[in-house]
Short mmCIF file of C-alpha atoms and ligand atoms in Angstrom, two decimals:
data_model
loop_
_atom_site.label_atom_id
_atom_site.label_comp_id
_atom_site.label_asym_id
_atom_site.label_seq_id
_atom_site.Cartn_x
_atom_site.Cartn_y
_atom_site.Cartn_z
CA MET A 1 -7.04 33.33 17.11
CA LYS A 2 -3.64 33.11 15.47
CA THR A 3 -3.65 31.72 11.82
CA PRO A 4 -1.01 31.16 9.54
CA ASN A 5 0.27 33.08 6.38
CA MET A 6 2.50 31.43 3.88
CA LEU A 7 3.92 34.83 2.93
CA GLU A 8 5.22 35.44 6.10
CA ALA A 9 6.42 32.01 6.72
CA LYS A 10 8.74 32.30 3.64
CA LYS A 11 10.96 35.17 5.27
CA ARG A 12 13.89 34.41 6.82
CA ASN A 13 15.76 35.86 10.19
CA GLN A 14 12.88 37.90 11.19
CA LYS A 15 14.12 37.55 14.68
CA GLU A 16 17.00 35.96 16.57
CA ILE A 17 16.71 32.57 17.97
CA GLU A 18 16.37 32.30 21.95
CA TYR A 19 17.21 29.08 23.64
CA ILE A 20 14.76 28.64 26.59
CA ASN A 21 13.24 26.01 29.12
CA TYR A 22 10.24 24.53 28.85
CA ASN A 23 7.82 25.89 31.35
CA ASN A 24 4.48 25.43 31.31
CA ASP A 25 3.31 23.73 34.40
CA LEU A 26 -0.42 24.51 34.32
CA GLY A 27 -1.41 21.79 37.11
CA LYS A 28 -2.76 18.29 36.72
CA PHE A 29 -6.03 19.80 34.94
CA GLY A 30 -6.14 16.75 32.72
CA ASN A 31 -7.88 15.20 35.72
CA GLY A 32 -7.12 11.58 34.26
CA ARG A 33 -8.70 12.17 30.65
CA LYS A 34 -7.47 9.71 28.30
CA PHE A 35 -5.74 10.72 25.28
CA TYR A 36 -4.51 9.14 21.78
CA VAL A 37 -2.60 10.91 19.32
CA ARG A 38 -2.18 9.77 15.78
CA THR A 39 0.97 10.60 13.86
CA TYR A 40 1.05 11.22 10.07
CA GLY A 41 4.43 11.69 8.34
CA CYS A 42 8.17 11.67 9.23
CA GLN A 43 10.28 10.80 11.97
CA MET A 44 10.20 14.31 13.05
CA ASN A 45 6.38 13.80 13.60
CA GLU A 46 7.08 10.73 15.51
CA HIS A 47 9.18 12.44 17.99
CA ASP A 48 6.82 15.86 18.03
CA SER A 49 4.24 13.21 19.01
CA GLU A 50 6.37 11.43 21.86
CA LYS A 51 6.42 15.52 23.22
CA ILE A 52 2.68 16.09 22.75
CA ARG A 53 2.17 12.72 25.03
CA GLY A 54 4.82 13.71 27.23
CA MET A 55 3.24 17.26 28.20
CA LEU A 56 -0.26 15.52 28.06
CA LEU A 57 1.10 13.11 30.84
CA SER A 58 2.72 15.71 32.74
CA ALA A 59 -0.58 17.58 33.00
CA GLY A 60 -2.37 14.49 34.54
CA PHE A 61 -3.72 13.02 31.02
CA ILE A 62 -3.45 9.18 30.72
CA PRO A 63 -2.55 7.52 27.75
CA THR A 64 -4.92 4.97 25.98
CA GLU A 65 -4.07 2.85 22.59
CA ASP A 66 -7.86 2.58 22.10
CA ILE A 67 -9.02 5.56 20.37
CA THR A 68 -12.73 5.03 21.21
CA ASP A 69 -11.58 5.39 24.94
CA ALA A 70 -10.03 8.52 24.42
CA ASP A 71 -11.57 11.66 25.82
CA ILE A 72 -8.88 13.72 24.03
CA ILE A 73 -7.64 12.83 20.32
CA ILE A 74 -5.01 14.64 18.40
CA LEU A 75 -3.82 14.20 15.02
CA ASN A 76 -0.25 15.32 14.33
CA THR A 77 -0.37 15.97 10.67
CA CYS A 78 1.85 15.92 7.69
CA ALA A 79 2.05 18.40 4.44
CA ILE A 80 4.45 17.07 2.17
CA ARG A 81 1.91 15.38 -0.14
CA GLU A 82 -1.71 15.67 -0.97
CA ASN A 83 -2.45 12.36 0.10
CA ALA A 84 -1.21 12.83 3.40
CA HIS A 85 -3.90 15.82 3.45
CA ASP A 86 -6.62 13.29 2.10
CA LYS A 87 -5.86 11.16 4.96
CA VAL A 88 -6.40 13.68 7.78
CA PHE A 89 -9.36 15.41 6.31
CA GLY A 90 -10.97 11.72 5.79
CA TYR A 91 -10.05 10.56 9.42
CA LEU A 92 -11.83 13.74 10.54
CA GLY A 93 -14.97 12.67 9.09
CA VAL A 94 -14.73 9.48 11.34
CA LEU A 95 -13.78 11.98 14.26
CA LYS A 96 -17.19 13.81 13.52
CA HIS A 97 -19.18 10.53 13.78
CA MET A 98 -17.34 9.78 17.01
CA LYS A 99 -18.08 13.14 18.75
CA LYS A 100 -21.93 12.61 18.18
CA GLY A 101 -21.94 9.78 20.43
CA LYS A 102 -19.39 11.26 22.92
CA LYS A 103 -20.29 14.97 23.75
CA ASP A 104 -17.41 15.87 25.55
CA LEU A 105 -14.27 14.33 22.98
CA LEU A 106 -12.10 17.06 22.37
CA VAL A 107 -10.16 16.74 18.71
CA GLY A 108 -7.17 18.89 17.98
CA ILE A 109 -4.66 19.11 15.07
CA CYS A 110 -0.78 19.87 15.17
CA GLY A 111 1.87 19.12 13.00
CA CYS A 112 2.56 20.46 9.59
CA MET A 113 -0.94 20.87 8.11
CA ALA A 114 -1.67 23.26 10.99
CA GLN A 115 0.86 25.67 9.45
CA GLU A 116 -1.11 25.80 6.07
CA GLU A 117 -3.58 28.72 5.17
CA VAL A 118 -5.78 26.63 2.98
CA VAL A 119 -6.03 24.00 5.86
CA ILE A 120 -6.99 26.40 8.50
CA ASN A 121 -9.53 28.02 6.25
CA GLU A 122 -10.79 24.64 5.54
CA ILE A 123 -11.07 23.87 9.07
CA LEU A 124 -12.81 27.03 10.27
CA ASN A 125 -15.20 26.71 7.61
CA LYS A 126 -15.96 23.13 7.10
CA TYR A 127 -14.73 21.32 10.13
CA LYS A 128 -16.46 22.19 13.04
CA GLN A 129 -15.25 19.11 14.91
CA VAL A 130 -11.81 20.62 15.19
CA ASP A 131 -11.68 22.07 18.89
CA PHE A 132 -7.85 23.17 18.64
CA VAL A 133 -5.26 23.59 16.46
CA CYS A 134 -1.78 24.23 17.26
CA GLY A 135 0.95 24.91 14.81
CA THR A 136 4.61 23.47 14.60
CA HIS A 137 6.42 26.87 16.07
CA ASN A 138 4.50 26.90 19.28
CA LEU A 139 4.19 23.12 20.20
CA ASP A 140 5.51 24.02 23.88
CA ASN A 141 2.22 25.99 24.11
CA LEU A 142 -0.37 22.78 23.67
CA LEU A 143 -1.12 22.52 27.00
CA SER A 144 -2.42 26.42 27.82
CA ILE A 145 -4.06 25.87 24.21
CA ILE A 146 -5.92 22.86 25.70
CA LYS A 147 -6.69 24.35 29.24
CA GLU A 148 -8.04 27.40 27.41
CA LYS A 149 -10.39 25.34 25.41
CA ILE A 150 -11.75 23.17 28.30
CA ASP A 151 -12.37 26.76 30.24
CA THR A 152 -13.68 28.97 27.92
CA LYS A 153 -15.23 25.72 25.87
CA LYS A 154 -14.27 28.07 22.98
CA ARG A 155 -12.39 26.80 19.56
CA GLN A 156 -8.46 27.50 19.95
CA ILE A 157 -6.64 28.08 16.86
CA GLU A 158 -2.82 29.41 17.63
CA VAL A 159 -0.61 28.91 14.87
CA LEU A 160 2.24 31.14 14.33
CA SER A 161 4.18 32.06 10.96
CA TYR A 162 7.44 32.69 12.09
CA GLU A 163 9.67 30.65 14.75
CA GLY A 164 9.09 30.33 18.08
CA ASP A 165 12.30 30.02 20.45
CA ILE A 166 14.35 26.69 20.86
CA VAL A 167 12.47 25.11 23.65
CA GLU A 168 14.78 22.65 25.74
CA ASN A 169 13.47 20.01 28.03
CA ILE A 170 10.40 19.43 26.65
CA PRO A 171 8.87 16.55 28.67
CA VAL A 172 8.87 13.26 26.24
CA LEU A 173 6.99 10.06 26.34
CA ARG A 174 9.38 7.89 24.25
CA GLU A 175 8.00 5.25 22.56
CA SER A 176 11.06 3.27 22.84
CA LYS A 177 12.90 2.19 25.83
CA TYR A 178 16.13 1.19 23.60
CA SER A 179 16.16 3.29 20.82
CA ALA A 180 15.45 7.29 21.06
CA TRP A 181 14.95 10.17 18.49
CA VAL A 182 16.87 13.44 19.53
CA ASP A 183 16.29 16.83 17.77
CA ILE A 184 19.52 18.44 16.53
CA ILE A 185 18.23 21.07 13.90
CA TYR A 186 14.90 22.33 12.95
CA GLY A 187 13.53 23.77 9.63
CA CYS A 188 14.96 23.93 6.51
CA ASP A 189 16.48 26.87 4.48
CA LYS A 190 16.97 24.85 1.24
CA PHE A 191 13.71 25.64 -0.34
CA CYS A 192 13.39 22.92 -2.92
CA THR A 193 11.05 24.39 -5.46
CA TYR A 194 8.44 21.57 -4.77
CA CYS A 195 9.06 21.22 -0.91
CA ILE A 196 6.28 22.79 1.69
CA VAL A 197 8.73 22.18 4.63
CA PRO A 198 10.72 25.41 4.71
CA TYR A 199 7.37 27.03 5.14
CA THR A 200 5.74 24.78 7.76
CA ARG A 201 8.73 24.25 9.57
CA GLY A 202 10.44 27.59 8.88
CA THR A 203 13.97 28.55 9.16
CA GLN A 204 17.03 26.28 10.01
CA ARG A 205 17.60 26.34 13.38
CA SER A 206 20.05 24.27 15.09
CA ARG A 207 20.08 23.19 18.93
CA ARG A 208 23.24 23.89 20.98
CA HIS A 209 25.69 20.90 20.73
CA GLU A 210 25.92 20.89 24.68
CA ASP A 211 22.04 20.33 25.38
CA ILE A 212 22.06 17.50 22.49
CA ILE A 213 25.20 15.67 23.89
CA LYS A 214 23.68 16.01 27.42
CA GLU A 215 20.32 14.31 26.24
CA VAL A 216 22.15 11.65 24.60
CA GLU A 217 24.08 11.24 27.80
CA ASP A 218 21.10 10.89 29.89
CA LEU A 219 19.62 8.42 27.25
CA VAL A 220 22.49 6.16 27.90
CA LYS A 221 22.41 6.45 31.91
CA ASN A 222 18.92 5.34 31.19
CA GLY A 223 19.69 2.21 29.08
CA TYR A 224 19.26 3.33 25.67
CA LYS A 225 21.51 1.47 22.88
CA GLU A 226 20.74 3.80 19.79
CA VAL A 227 20.16 7.50 19.05
CA THR A 228 18.95 9.00 16.00
CA LEU A 229 19.61 12.40 15.39
CA LEU A 230 16.93 14.13 13.44
CA GLY A 231 16.41 17.13 11.37
CA GLN A 232 15.00 18.01 7.85
CA ASN A 233 18.58 18.21 6.80
CA VAL A 234 21.07 17.36 9.50
CA ASN A 235 23.98 18.03 7.18
CA ALA A 236 23.42 21.79 7.75
CA TYR A 237 23.63 21.38 11.50
CA GLY A 238 25.58 24.03 13.29
CA LYS A 239 25.57 26.46 10.08
CA ASP A 240 23.31 28.65 11.75
CA LEU A 241 24.99 28.97 14.96
CA TYR A 242 28.69 28.28 14.99
CA LYS A 243 31.60 29.04 12.69
CA ASP A 244 33.60 25.33 13.12
CA TYR A 245 31.26 23.17 14.62
CA THR A 246 29.44 21.06 11.97
CA LEU A 247 27.50 17.87 11.91
CA ALA A 248 30.88 15.85 11.83
CA ASN A 249 31.77 17.41 15.02
CA LEU A 250 28.52 16.29 16.51
CA LEU A 251 28.57 12.78 15.22
CA GLU A 252 32.19 12.53 16.64
CA ASP A 253 30.95 13.86 20.32
CA THR A 254 27.76 11.68 20.17
CA ALA A 255 29.75 8.48 19.37
CA LYS A 256 32.08 9.47 22.09
CA THR A 257 29.41 9.42 24.78
CA GLY A 258 29.30 5.71 24.51
CA ILE A 259 26.14 4.94 22.99
CA GLU A 260 26.43 1.86 21.14
CA ARG A 261 24.16 3.27 17.97
CA VAL A 262 24.28 6.30 16.15
CA ARG A 263 21.98 7.21 13.53
CA PHE A 264 20.99 10.38 11.65
CA VAL A 265 18.46 11.41 9.18
CA THR A 266 18.06 13.18 6.61
CA SER A 267 20.80 14.02 4.72
CA HIS A 268 21.00 16.63 2.02
CA PRO A 269 24.03 15.90 -0.66
CA TRP A 270 25.03 19.43 -1.19
CA ASP A 271 25.77 19.85 2.60
CA PHE A 272 27.69 16.40 3.04
CA THR A 273 31.36 16.88 3.50
CA ASP A 274 34.28 14.72 3.04
CA GLU A 275 34.88 15.16 6.90
CA MET A 276 31.63 13.83 7.76
CA VAL A 277 32.04 11.02 5.48
CA ASP A 278 35.49 10.31 7.39
CA ILE A 279 33.90 10.28 10.51
CA ILE A 280 30.80 8.16 9.97
CA ALA A 281 33.80 5.65 8.58
CA LYS A 282 35.99 6.21 11.61
CA TYR A 283 33.67 5.11 14.54
CA ASP A 284 32.32 1.53 14.74
CA ASN A 285 29.10 2.91 16.79
CA ILE A 286 28.09 5.69 13.93
CA MET A 287 25.78 3.20 11.78
CA PRO A 288 26.80 2.36 8.37
CA TYR A 289 23.54 3.68 7.01
CA ILE A 290 22.74 6.86 4.88
CA HIS A 291 19.45 7.95 3.72
CA LEU A 292 20.74 10.33 0.82
CA PRO A 293 17.60 11.92 -1.40
CA LEU A 294 18.55 11.65 -5.29
CA GLN A 295 15.08 13.30 -6.44
CA SER A 296 16.34 12.98 -10.01
CA GLY A 297 19.05 11.73 -12.07
CA SER A 298 18.30 14.47 -14.72
CA ASN A 299 20.52 17.86 -14.10
CA LYS A 300 17.69 20.00 -16.07
CA ILE A 301 14.94 18.65 -13.47
CA LEU A 302 17.60 19.11 -10.41
CA LYS A 303 17.93 22.59 -11.19
CA LEU A 304 14.33 23.40 -11.56
CA MET A 305 14.13 21.22 -8.17
CA ASN A 306 16.88 23.87 -6.79
CA ARG A 307 18.67 20.62 -5.50
CA ARG A 308 22.17 22.61 -5.92
CA TYR A 309 24.04 19.52 -7.22
CA THR A 310 24.25 17.57 -10.52
CA SER A 311 23.60 14.07 -11.19
CA GLU A 312 27.60 13.54 -11.37
CA GLU A 313 28.17 15.39 -7.77
CA TYR A 314 25.54 12.97 -6.48
CA LEU A 315 27.48 9.98 -7.85
CA LYS A 316 31.07 11.11 -6.60
CA LEU A 317 29.48 11.46 -3.12
CA TYR A 318 27.43 8.35 -3.37
CA LYS A 319 30.69 6.37 -4.47
CA GLN A 320 32.90 8.05 -1.82
CA ILE A 321 30.85 6.97 1.00
CA ARG A 322 30.67 3.18 -0.58
CA PHE A 323 34.25 3.40 -0.96
CA LYS A 324 34.84 4.63 2.74
CA VAL A 325 32.26 3.48 5.07
CA LYS A 326 32.63 -0.32 5.22
CA ASP A 327 29.82 -2.42 4.63
CA SER A 328 27.38 0.68 4.08
CA SER A 329 23.93 0.44 3.15
CA ILE A 330 22.47 3.69 0.99
CA THR A 331 18.41 4.74 0.44
CA THR A 332 16.89 7.45 -1.41
CA ASP A 333 14.24 9.58 -2.09
CA ILE A 334 12.99 9.99 -5.83
CA ILE A 335 10.44 12.10 -7.14
CA VAL A 336 8.66 11.24 -10.53
CA GLY A 337 6.72 13.34 -13.00
CA PHE A 338 8.43 16.88 -11.75
CA PRO A 339 6.88 19.47 -14.07
CA GLY A 340 9.00 19.43 -17.36
CA GLU A 341 10.39 16.12 -16.79
CA THR A 342 10.46 14.16 -20.28
CA GLU A 343 10.80 10.80 -21.04
CA GLU A 344 14.74 11.45 -21.53
CA ASP A 345 14.88 13.03 -18.16
CA PHE A 346 12.85 10.15 -16.70
CA LEU A 347 15.44 7.64 -18.66
CA GLU A 348 18.61 9.62 -16.50
CA THR A 349 16.96 9.02 -13.07
CA LEU A 350 16.67 5.47 -14.20
CA LYS A 351 20.50 5.47 -15.49
CA ILE A 352 21.81 6.67 -11.75
CA VAL A 353 19.35 4.22 -9.89
CA ASN A 354 21.20 1.57 -12.34
CA GLU A 355 24.34 2.59 -11.39
CA CYS A 356 23.99 3.16 -7.85
CA LYS A 357 21.75 0.04 -7.10
CA PHE A 358 20.04 1.40 -3.84
CA ASP A 359 19.44 -0.49 -0.89
CA GLY A 360 16.03 0.83 -1.09
CA ALA A 361 14.35 3.93 -2.35
CA PHE A 362 11.03 5.64 -1.04
CA THR A 363 9.27 6.84 -4.67
CA PHE A 364 6.80 9.43 -5.05
CA ALA A 365 4.65 11.12 -7.68
CA PHE A 366 5.27 15.04 -8.02
CA SER A 367 2.68 16.21 -5.69
CA PRO A 368 2.03 20.22 -6.24
CA ARG A 369 1.70 22.08 -2.76
CA GLU A 370 0.09 25.17 -2.20
CA ASN A 371 2.42 28.13 -2.59
CA THR A 372 5.72 26.08 -3.55
CA PRO A 373 7.58 27.25 -6.82
CA ALA A 374 6.92 24.26 -8.57
CA ALA A 375 3.36 24.11 -8.34
CA LEU A 376 3.36 27.14 -10.59
CA MET A 377 5.49 25.67 -13.24
CA LYS A 378 4.55 24.71 -16.58
CA ASP A 379 4.88 21.41 -18.54
CA VAL A 380 2.76 19.42 -16.12
CA VAL A 381 3.00 15.54 -16.13
CA LEU A 382 0.06 13.75 -17.02
CA GLU A 383 -0.94 11.86 -13.90
CA GLU A 384 -1.06 8.48 -16.07
CA VAL A 385 2.27 9.15 -17.20
CA LYS A 386 3.61 9.97 -13.60
CA MET A 387 1.97 6.50 -12.66
CA ASP A 388 3.60 4.67 -15.56
CA ARG A 389 7.12 6.35 -14.47
CA LEU A 390 6.49 5.30 -10.82
CA HIS A 391 5.91 1.46 -12.00
CA ARG A 392 8.74 1.46 -13.92
CA LEU A 393 10.95 3.04 -11.57
CA ASN A 394 9.51 0.66 -8.58
CA GLU A 395 10.46 -2.41 -10.62
CA ILE A 396 13.91 -1.82 -10.92
CA VAL A 397 14.30 -0.31 -7.11
CA ASN A 398 12.82 -3.42 -5.87
CA LYS A 399 15.09 -5.51 -7.95
CA TYR A 400 18.35 -3.71 -6.28
CA SER A 401 16.86 -3.96 -2.81
CA ASN A 402 16.43 -7.85 -3.21
CA GLU A 403 19.82 -7.80 -4.55
CA ALA A 404 20.95 -5.89 -1.59
CA ASN A 405 19.28 -8.10 0.81
CA HIS A 406 20.23 -11.39 -0.79
CA LYS A 407 24.05 -9.93 -0.16
CA MET A 408 22.92 -10.63 3.40
CA MET A 409 22.30 -14.24 3.13
CA GLY A 410 24.26 -16.49 5.58
CA LYS A 411 25.89 -13.90 7.21
CA ILE A 412 26.02 -13.39 10.78
CA VAL A 413 25.36 -9.68 11.97
CA LYS A 414 24.43 -7.33 14.77
CA CYS A 415 20.76 -6.88 15.61
CA LEU A 416 19.32 -4.44 18.05
CA VAL A 417 16.39 -6.30 19.07
CA THR A 418 13.25 -4.13 19.34
CA ASP A 419 10.24 -5.92 19.52
CA ILE A 420 7.88 -9.08 18.92
CA SER A 421 7.90 -9.61 15.42
CA GLU A 422 4.65 -8.09 13.29
CA LYS A 423 4.91 -10.88 11.09
CA ASP A 424 4.96 -13.90 13.71
CA GLU A 425 4.24 -13.52 17.24
CA ASN A 426 6.60 -16.41 18.27
CA LYS A 427 9.68 -14.08 16.62
CA VAL A 428 11.12 -11.06 17.85
CA CYS A 429 12.50 -8.34 15.07
CA GLY A 430 15.07 -5.69 15.32
CA TYR A 431 17.72 -4.02 12.68
CA THR A 432 21.01 -4.46 11.64
CA GLU A 433 23.68 -1.92 11.61
CA ASN A 434 23.14 -1.15 8.05
CA MET A 435 19.14 -0.66 9.04
CA LYS A 436 17.79 -4.05 7.25
CA LEU A 437 14.72 -5.13 9.62
CA VAL A 438 15.09 -8.79 10.42
CA ASN A 439 12.34 -11.26 11.95
CA ILE A 440 14.29 -13.47 14.31
CA VAL A 441 13.88 -16.92 15.67
CA GLY A 442 14.80 -16.13 19.26
CA PRO A 443 13.39 -15.69 22.73
CA LYS A 444 11.63 -12.62 23.88
CA SER A 445 14.17 -11.98 26.51
CA LEU A 446 16.53 -10.84 23.57
CA ILE A 447 14.62 -7.66 23.22
CA GLY A 448 16.59 -4.55 24.24
CA ASN A 449 19.61 -6.45 23.17
CA ILE A 450 22.36 -6.14 20.47
CA VAL A 451 23.00 -9.68 19.62
CA ASN A 452 24.18 -12.04 16.72
CA VAL A 453 21.91 -12.83 14.00
CA LYS A 454 22.29 -15.45 11.30
CA ILE A 455 20.48 -14.50 8.19
CA THR A 456 18.70 -17.48 6.70
CA ASP A 457 16.26 -15.97 3.99
CA THR A 458 15.90 -12.64 2.71
CA LYS A 459 12.82 -10.77 0.83
CA SER A 460 12.06 -7.24 -0.67
CA PHE A 461 11.62 -5.40 2.72
CA SER A 462 12.73 -7.72 5.23
CA LEU A 463 15.25 -10.68 6.33
CA ASP A 464 14.66 -13.72 8.48
CA GLY A 465 17.41 -15.04 10.62
CA GLU A 466 17.98 -16.88 13.54
CA TYR A 467 19.68 -15.77 17.13
CA VAL A 468 23.26 -16.86 17.60
CA GLU A 469 24.48 -17.28 21.17
CA GLU A 470 27.63 -15.82 21.99
CA ASN A 471 30.29 -18.43 23.52
N1 5AD Q 1 5.53 15.87 -4.24
C1 5AD Q 1 6.51 14.65 -4.19
N2 5AD Q 1 6.82 14.20 -3.64
C2 5AD Q 1 7.60 15.11 -2.82
N3 5AD Q 1 8.59 14.80 -1.56
C3 5AD Q 1 8.64 16.01 -0.76
N4 5AD Q 1 7.93 17.27 -1.62
C4 5AD Q 1 7.33 16.48 -2.48
C5 5AD Q 1 6.05 16.64 -3.37
N5 5AD Q 1 5.78 18.01 -3.41
C6 5AD Q 1 9.48 13.90 -1.24
C7 5AD Q 1 10.72 14.20 -1.43
C8 5AD Q 1 11.43 13.99 0.14
C9 5AD Q 1 10.56 13.23 0.80
C10 5AD Q 1 10.37 13.44 1.99
O1 5AD Q 1 9.26 13.33 0.13
O2 5AD Q 1 11.34 13.16 -2.35
O3 5AD Q 1 12.74 13.61 -0.06
FE1 SF4 Q 2 12.11 20.07 1.55
FE2 SF4 Q 2 14.69 20.26 0.14
FE3 SF4 Q 2 14.49 21.06 2.71
FE4 SF4 Q 2 14.47 18.79 2.31
S1 SF4 Q 2 16.06 19.87 1.71
S2 SF4 Q 2 13.15 19.45 3.59
S3 SF4 Q 2 13.28 18.37 0.27
S4 SF4 Q 2 13.56 21.64 1.11
#
C-alpha cells in the first residue's frame, strides 16, 4: 500500500523526469468483464478517462454505457472544490448498495481525490466498498493494480506523492472521432494559494514537442479535424524542458501539421507572451477562442491569491488579444469570497467584468482546500455573502454572454458538427470557431464535418442555426 503525503507533494524537483514508453502488457486478464468509467472535473480528467478506457480495453475488458451492467466501475475524481468531493462520496454510497447485489463488482478511484491524504484516510476507514485506488502519477500502472486486486482479492491503494515518469503511448479509447484531447504539459508550479492542483498533479512537466506533433500527425491521418492542447497552464509549456521552445512554437508546429482546428486550455495570464498572441492571430487554423482566468479584479486579492499579475496587466493582455485576434471570444474563471475580499474588492471584480464583457465566465464561491495556504487565511467571508456576490456576478456575466451571443445573429459561421443535438434529436450540434455551441437544423450526415451554418437565434448558453449548403 502506498498512500499520499501532501507535504511531500509540495516539494519540487525531486527527481529528473524520464520519458518512457508505456509497457504494461499483462495479457487479456479482463476476460470480457464489462467496465464503466465516470468522470468528474476538468478536460484533463476527461482525457485521463480516455486513457483508463484504452488501458482496460487493451487488457480484454469491454466498455458498457450501462453502469448496472458493469463488473468494474472506476470513478475518475476531481478535488478542485468541496462539492466535487461531496459528489464522489455521495456516489460511493450508491455503489455500496450496488455491490450488495453484485458481490464480484469492483470499484476503483483514480484522479485528483486519490492524491489527498484526507480522502485516502477516509476511504481506508469508512469506504470499504472501494477495491482499489490509483493516483494521478502512476495511472500507467492501473492494470497491474487491478490485476493484483483480482488475483489476491486484497484491497489495493497505490498513490505516489512525487511525479512518475512521462509515459508515452498509453492506449487511449477516444470519445470523439473528430475532436481529440492532446496533453502537452502535466502539473503546475504556480501555487495559486487557493488551488490544490500543484499538490495533486505535481511539478510542471512538458511532453517533448516531437512526441506531441507525432500524436497530432497521427490524429490527422486518422481523420481528426480538431485537437485541443491540454495542460493546467499551457502557457508554461516548454519552460522546464527547453531554452527556446515555447507554446508559441508548439502552436505554430501544430498548426503546420494541417489539422483543421487547433485549440488550447488553460492559459495563465502571467505566462502569456506577445509572441503567443501573434501566432494565434497569424494562423487561420488556430481557433480564436481563449480561456483566460481572471480570478479577481482586486489587486489586493490577486496578490493574496499569488496570481502574479495586476488587474491592469490582465486588462492590457485582454485588450491586446481582442485587438489582434480577429473575431475572438474570451472566457474566464472568477472566484468570489476569497478570504479578505471586501465589498470594495468585489466591486473591483464587477468593474473589470463590465469592462471586458466576457463571452462567458465560470464563477465559483471560494472553497477552502486542505493544506493550501488560503485555507489558513483569516477574514473568512460568510457563506451568505459569498452566495450574494455569486448571484450578483452571475447576473452581469450572463448579460454579457447573451450580448456576445447576440452579436452572432444572422452571421454565417463555420461549425465542426460533432453530434446529434441534446436539445432536439432531429437536429445536430457543433461548435463555431470561437467555441459557441450551435444546435443546427441539418442532416445527420453532417456529423464529423466542418460546415457553414447561418445563426437564426441566440440564447445565453447556445445558438440556433441552419445548415447552409456550399455552392
Ligand atoms: N475554490 C473555488 N474555486 C476554485 N478554483 C480553483 N480552486 C478553487 C477553490 N479552492 C477555480 C479557479 C480555477 C478553476 C478551474 O476553479 O477559478 O481557475
Ligand atoms: Fe491552480 Fe493556479 Fe496552477 Fe491554475 S495556475 S492549476 S489555478 S495553481
